[in-house]
Amino acid sequence: MNTWVYSTAEVLAGETAKRLAEYVQANPGKLLCLAAGDTPLQAYGHLADFHRDGRIDLNAMWFVGLDEWVGIGYETPGSCRQVMFDGFYDRAGIDHSRILAFDGRNPDIDGQCMAVSRWIAEKGVIGLTVLGIGMNGHVGFNEPGSLADDTVRIVPLDATTTSVGQKYFPGGVVPTRGITVGMRELLAANQILMMASGNRKAPIVQRALSAEVTPEIPASLLRANGTLTVLLDEAAAGNTLF
Ligand code: PGA
């Protein structure tokens, strides 16, 4: 595991974007699995700009969405779909044929899980995934109790996730179920980047990276992937010495 600590969230975003751009340049044709959430958005914005400037070709890559809230579609601000299409895919101008993302409004959840599994299998494996970490240690919607073998699936959301989720849906109802790429597909990725910023994340970052590896903190399971790179700002790193 490599851990990098940057002074601010802005520097973290810039450095993450540079790493992603290097990966895209060196690995055309690979599959990227990108988390929505607040943490990586600024980095994705930079990456979209690199593409628009002609410095990288995102249309040479494949994309799979990490997760989605069940019942929530593109039209709802806060959906992973809207966040990612408006904040990254369409901002960059990525061809939609390169992207498979869960649609929370599509009632055929089993069909979507199968389609995402097939998409990943067709591309071989996830080349690189960008993950955040939830306040309860979740990655995607792999909630506490998730196992390393869990695959793409629908999950009941943890109380912490629905409570924190109010920030994405101000005044609205927070869904109680999610669909997610599983720990199995994430752990098989060639490279994992996990990002965290802000001091509210410091305690869970410390537990995920320095305490025991346990399904109760799904992010801790990522330590089994030898290429795990953790990218933090100083606030999220807290007092932990990495
Ligand atoms: P955040 O979400 O980036 O909005 O903090 C992280 C997560 O819940 O995985």
mmCIF file of N, CA, C and O and ligand atoms in Angstrom, residues 35-41 66-67 69 131-141 143 161 164-165 167-168 195-197 200-201, ligand 1:
data_model
loop_
_atom_site.group_PDB
_atom_site.id
_atom_site.type_symbol
_atom_site.label_atom_id
_atom_site.label_comp_id
_atom_site.label_asym_id
_atom_site.label_seq_id
_atom_site.Cartn_x
_atom_site.Cartn_y
_atom_site.Cartn_z
ATOM 1 N N ALA A 35 -15.892 6.043 -8.859
ATOM 2 C CA ALA A 35 -16.868 6.398 -7.837
ATOM 3 C C ALA A 35 -17.456 7.766 -8.147
ATOM 4 O O ALA A 35 -16.752 8.651 -8.656
ATOM 5 N N ALA A 36 -18.744 7.940 -7.809
ATOM 6 C CA ALA A 36 -19.317 9.289 -7.764
ATOM 7 C C ALA A 36 -18.998 9.819 -6.355
ATOM 8 O O ALA A 36 -17.965 9.503 -5.811
ATOM 9 N N GLY A 37 -19.842 10.581 -5.748
ATOM 10 C CA GLY A 37 -19.495 11.127 -4.419
ATOM 11 C C GLY A 37 -18.765 12.438 -4.597
ATOM 12 O O GLY A 37 -18.295 12.771 -5.692
ATOM 13 N N ASP A 38 -18.660 13.180 -3.519
ATOM 14 C CA ASP A 38 -18.079 14.524 -3.599
ATOM 15 C C ASP A 38 -16.570 14.501 -3.778
ATOM 16 O O ASP A 38 -16.003 15.379 -4.430
ATOM 17 N N THR A 39 -15.901 13.507 -3.195
ATOM 18 C CA THR A 39 -14.445 13.562 -3.090
ATOM 19 C C THR A 39 -13.714 13.618 -4.442
ATOM 20 O O THR A 39 -12.825 14.450 -4.602
ATOM 21 N N PRO A 40 -14.049 12.744 -5.393
ATOM 22 C CA PRO A 40 -13.216 12.729 -6.615
ATOM 23 C C PRO A 40 -13.630 13.720 -7.694
ATOM 24 O O PRO A 40 -12.937 13.844 -8.714
ATOM 25 N N LEU A 41 -14.736 14.454 -7.494
ATOM 26 C CA LEU A 41 -15.305 15.218 -8.605
ATOM 27 C C LEU A 41 -14.356 16.254 -9.199
ATOM 28 O O LEU A 41 -14.298 16.439 -10.413
ATOM 29 N N LEU A 66 -19.593 2.804 -10.505
ATOM 30 C CA LEU A 66 -19.351 2.004 -9.299
ATOM 31 C C LEU A 66 -20.646 1.613 -8.607
ATOM 32 O O LEU A 66 -20.810 0.482 -8.162
ATOM 33 N N ASP A 67 -21.584 2.556 -8.510
ATOM 34 C CA ASP A 67 -22.782 2.258 -7.721
ATOM 35 C C ASP A 67 -23.901 3.239 -8.046
ATOM 36 O O ASP A 67 -23.710 4.187 -8.814
ATOM 37 N N TRP A 69 -28.013 4.658 -6.275
ATOM 38 C CA TRP A 69 -29.115 4.561 -5.320
ATOM 39 C C TRP A 69 -30.312 3.947 -6.033
ATOM 40 O O TRP A 69 -30.707 4.444 -7.100
ATOM 41 N N LEU A 131 -11.916 5.085 -5.841
ATOM 42 C CA LEU A 131 -12.902 4.891 -4.777
ATOM 43 C C LEU A 131 -12.828 6.019 -3.756
ATOM 44 O O LEU A 131 -11.743 6.574 -3.524
ATOM 45 N N GLY A 132 -13.968 6.307 -3.147
ATOM 46 C CA GLY A 132 -13.969 7.131 -1.944
ATOM 47 C C GLY A 132 -14.060 6.186 -0.754
ATOM 48 O O GLY A 132 -13.955 4.964 -0.887
ATOM 49 N N ILE A 133 -14.278 6.752 0.403
ATOM 50 C CA ILE A 133 -14.534 5.919 1.594
ATOM 51 C C ILE A 133 -15.678 6.577 2.355
ATOM 52 O O ILE A 133 -15.669 7.800 2.566
ATOM 53 N N GLY A 134 -16.671 5.769 2.708
ATOM 54 C CA GLY A 134 -17.800 6.299 3.461
ATOM 55 C C GLY A 134 -17.437 6.489 4.928
ATOM 56 O O GLY A 134 -16.446 5.943 5.417
ATOM 57 N N MET A 135 -18.268 7.228 5.631
ATOM 58 C CA MET A 135 -18.035 7.468 7.064
ATOM 59 C C MET A 135 -18.072 6.161 7.856
ATOM 60 O O MET A 135 -17.554 6.085 8.966
ATOM 61 N N ASN A 136 -18.713 5.135 7.291
ATOM 62 C CA ASN A 136 -18.753 3.815 7.944
ATOM 63 C C ASN A 136 -17.741 2.864 7.327
ATOM 64 O O ASN A 136 -17.775 1.663 7.596
ATOM 65 N N GLY A 137 -16.867 3.361 6.454
ATOM 66 C CA GLY A 137 -15.851 2.503 5.844
ATOM 67 C C GLY A 137 -16.312 1.795 4.592
ATOM 68 O O GLY A 137 -15.590 0.950 4.054
ATOM 69 N N HIS A 138 -17.507 2.149 4.094
ATOM 70 C CA HIS A 138 -17.957 1.464 2.869
ATOM 71 C C HIS A 138 -17.152 1.931 1.663
ATOM 72 O O HIS A 138 -16.581 3.018 1.658
ATOM 73 N N VAL A 139 -17.119 1.073 0.631
ATOM 74 C CA VAL A 139 -16.568 1.462 -0.670
ATOM 75 C C VAL A 139 -17.616 1.105 -1.713
ATOM 76 O O VAL A 139 -18.099 -0.023 -1.739
ATOM 77 N N GLY A 140 -17.959 2.069 -2.559
ATOM 78 C CA GLY A 140 -19.181 1.925 -3.336
ATOM 79 C C GLY A 140 -20.297 1.739 -2.322
ATOM 80 O O GLY A 140 -20.318 2.378 -1.272
ATOM 81 N N PHE A 141 -21.233 0.829 -2.617
ATOM 82 C CA PHE A 141 -22.236 0.487 -1.608
ATOM 83 C C PHE A 141 -21.931 -0.887 -1.007
ATOM 84 O O PHE A 141 -22.829 -1.633 -0.636
ATOM 85 N N GLU A 143 -21.346 -2.204 1.971
ATOM 86 C CA GLU A 143 -21.570 -1.702 3.319
ATOM 87 C C GLU A 143 -20.860 -2.581 4.357
ATOM 88 O O GLU A 143 -20.409 -3.684 4.032
ATOM 89 N N THR A 161 -25.043 5.346 6.037
ATOM 90 C CA THR A 161 -25.089 5.750 4.624
ATOM 91 C C THR A 161 -26.343 6.562 4.332
ATOM 92 O O THR A 161 -26.274 7.598 3.648
ATOM 93 N N VAL A 164 -25.830 10.031 6.107
ATOM 94 C CA VAL A 164 -24.882 10.885 5.373
ATOM 95 C C VAL A 164 -25.452 11.245 4.003
ATOM 96 O O VAL A 164 -25.214 12.336 3.482
ATOM 97 N N GLY A 165 -26.251 10.320 3.446
ATOM 98 C CA GLY A 165 -26.804 10.510 2.103
ATOM 99 C C GLY A 165 -27.703 11.722 1.980
ATOM 100 O O GLY A 165 -27.973 12.200 0.874
ATOM 101 N N LYS A 167 -26.923 14.607 2.404
ATOM 102 C CA LYS A 167 -26.200 15.722 1.777
ATOM 103 C C LYS A 167 -26.376 15.716 0.251
ATOM 104 O O LYS A 167 -26.251 16.744 -0.392
ATOM 105 N N TYR A 168 -26.655 14.536 -0.320
ATOM 106 C CA TYR A 168 -26.838 14.477 -1.774
ATOM 107 C C TYR A 168 -28.280 14.809 -2.180
ATOM 108 O O TYR A 168 -28.522 15.164 -3.325
ATOM 109 N N MET A 195 -9.448 7.667 -2.378
ATOM 110 C CA MET A 195 -9.277 9.074 -2.015
ATOM 111 C C MET A 195 -10.090 9.410 -0.765
ATOM 112 O O MET A 195 -11.188 8.884 -0.575
ATOM 113 N N ALA A 196 -9.573 10.335 0.030
ATOM 114 C CA ALA A 196 -10.377 10.900 1.127
ATOM 115 C C ALA A 196 -9.891 12.314 1.388
ATOM 116 O O ALA A 196 -8.695 12.603 1.277
ATOM 117 N N SER A 197 -10.844 13.177 1.712
ATOM 118 C CA SER A 197 -10.460 14.540 2.081
ATOM 119 C C SER A 197 -11.358 15.027 3.216
ATOM 120 O O SER A 197 -12.474 14.542 3.405
ATOM 121 N N ARG A 200 -13.438 15.169 8.790
ATOM 122 C CA ARG A 200 -14.461 14.216 9.271
ATOM 123 C C ARG A 200 -14.121 12.794 8.818
ATOM 124 O O ARG A 200 -14.607 11.822 9.385
ATOM 125 N N LYS A 201 -13.280 12.649 7.795
ATOM 126 C CA LYS A 201 -12.916 11.310 7.312
ATOM 127 C C LYS A 201 -11.713 10.730 8.071
ATOM 128 O O LYS A 201 -11.404 9.541 7.938
HETATM 129 P P1 PGA B 1 -18.061 11.365 -0.493
HETATM 130 O O1 PGA B 1 -18.613 9.883 -0.440
HETATM 131 O O2 PGA B 1 -16.963 11.365 -1.525
HETATM 132 O O3 PGA B 1 -19.242 12.171 -0.924
HETATM 133 O O4 PGA B 1 -17.552 11.706 0.880
HETATM 134 C C1 PGA B 1 -17.727 8.832 -0.214
HETATM 135 C C2 PGA B 1 -18.470 7.536 -0.072
HETATM 136 O O5 PGA B 1 -19.518 7.493 0.588
HETATM 137 O O6 PGA B 1 -18.006 6.531 -0.603
#
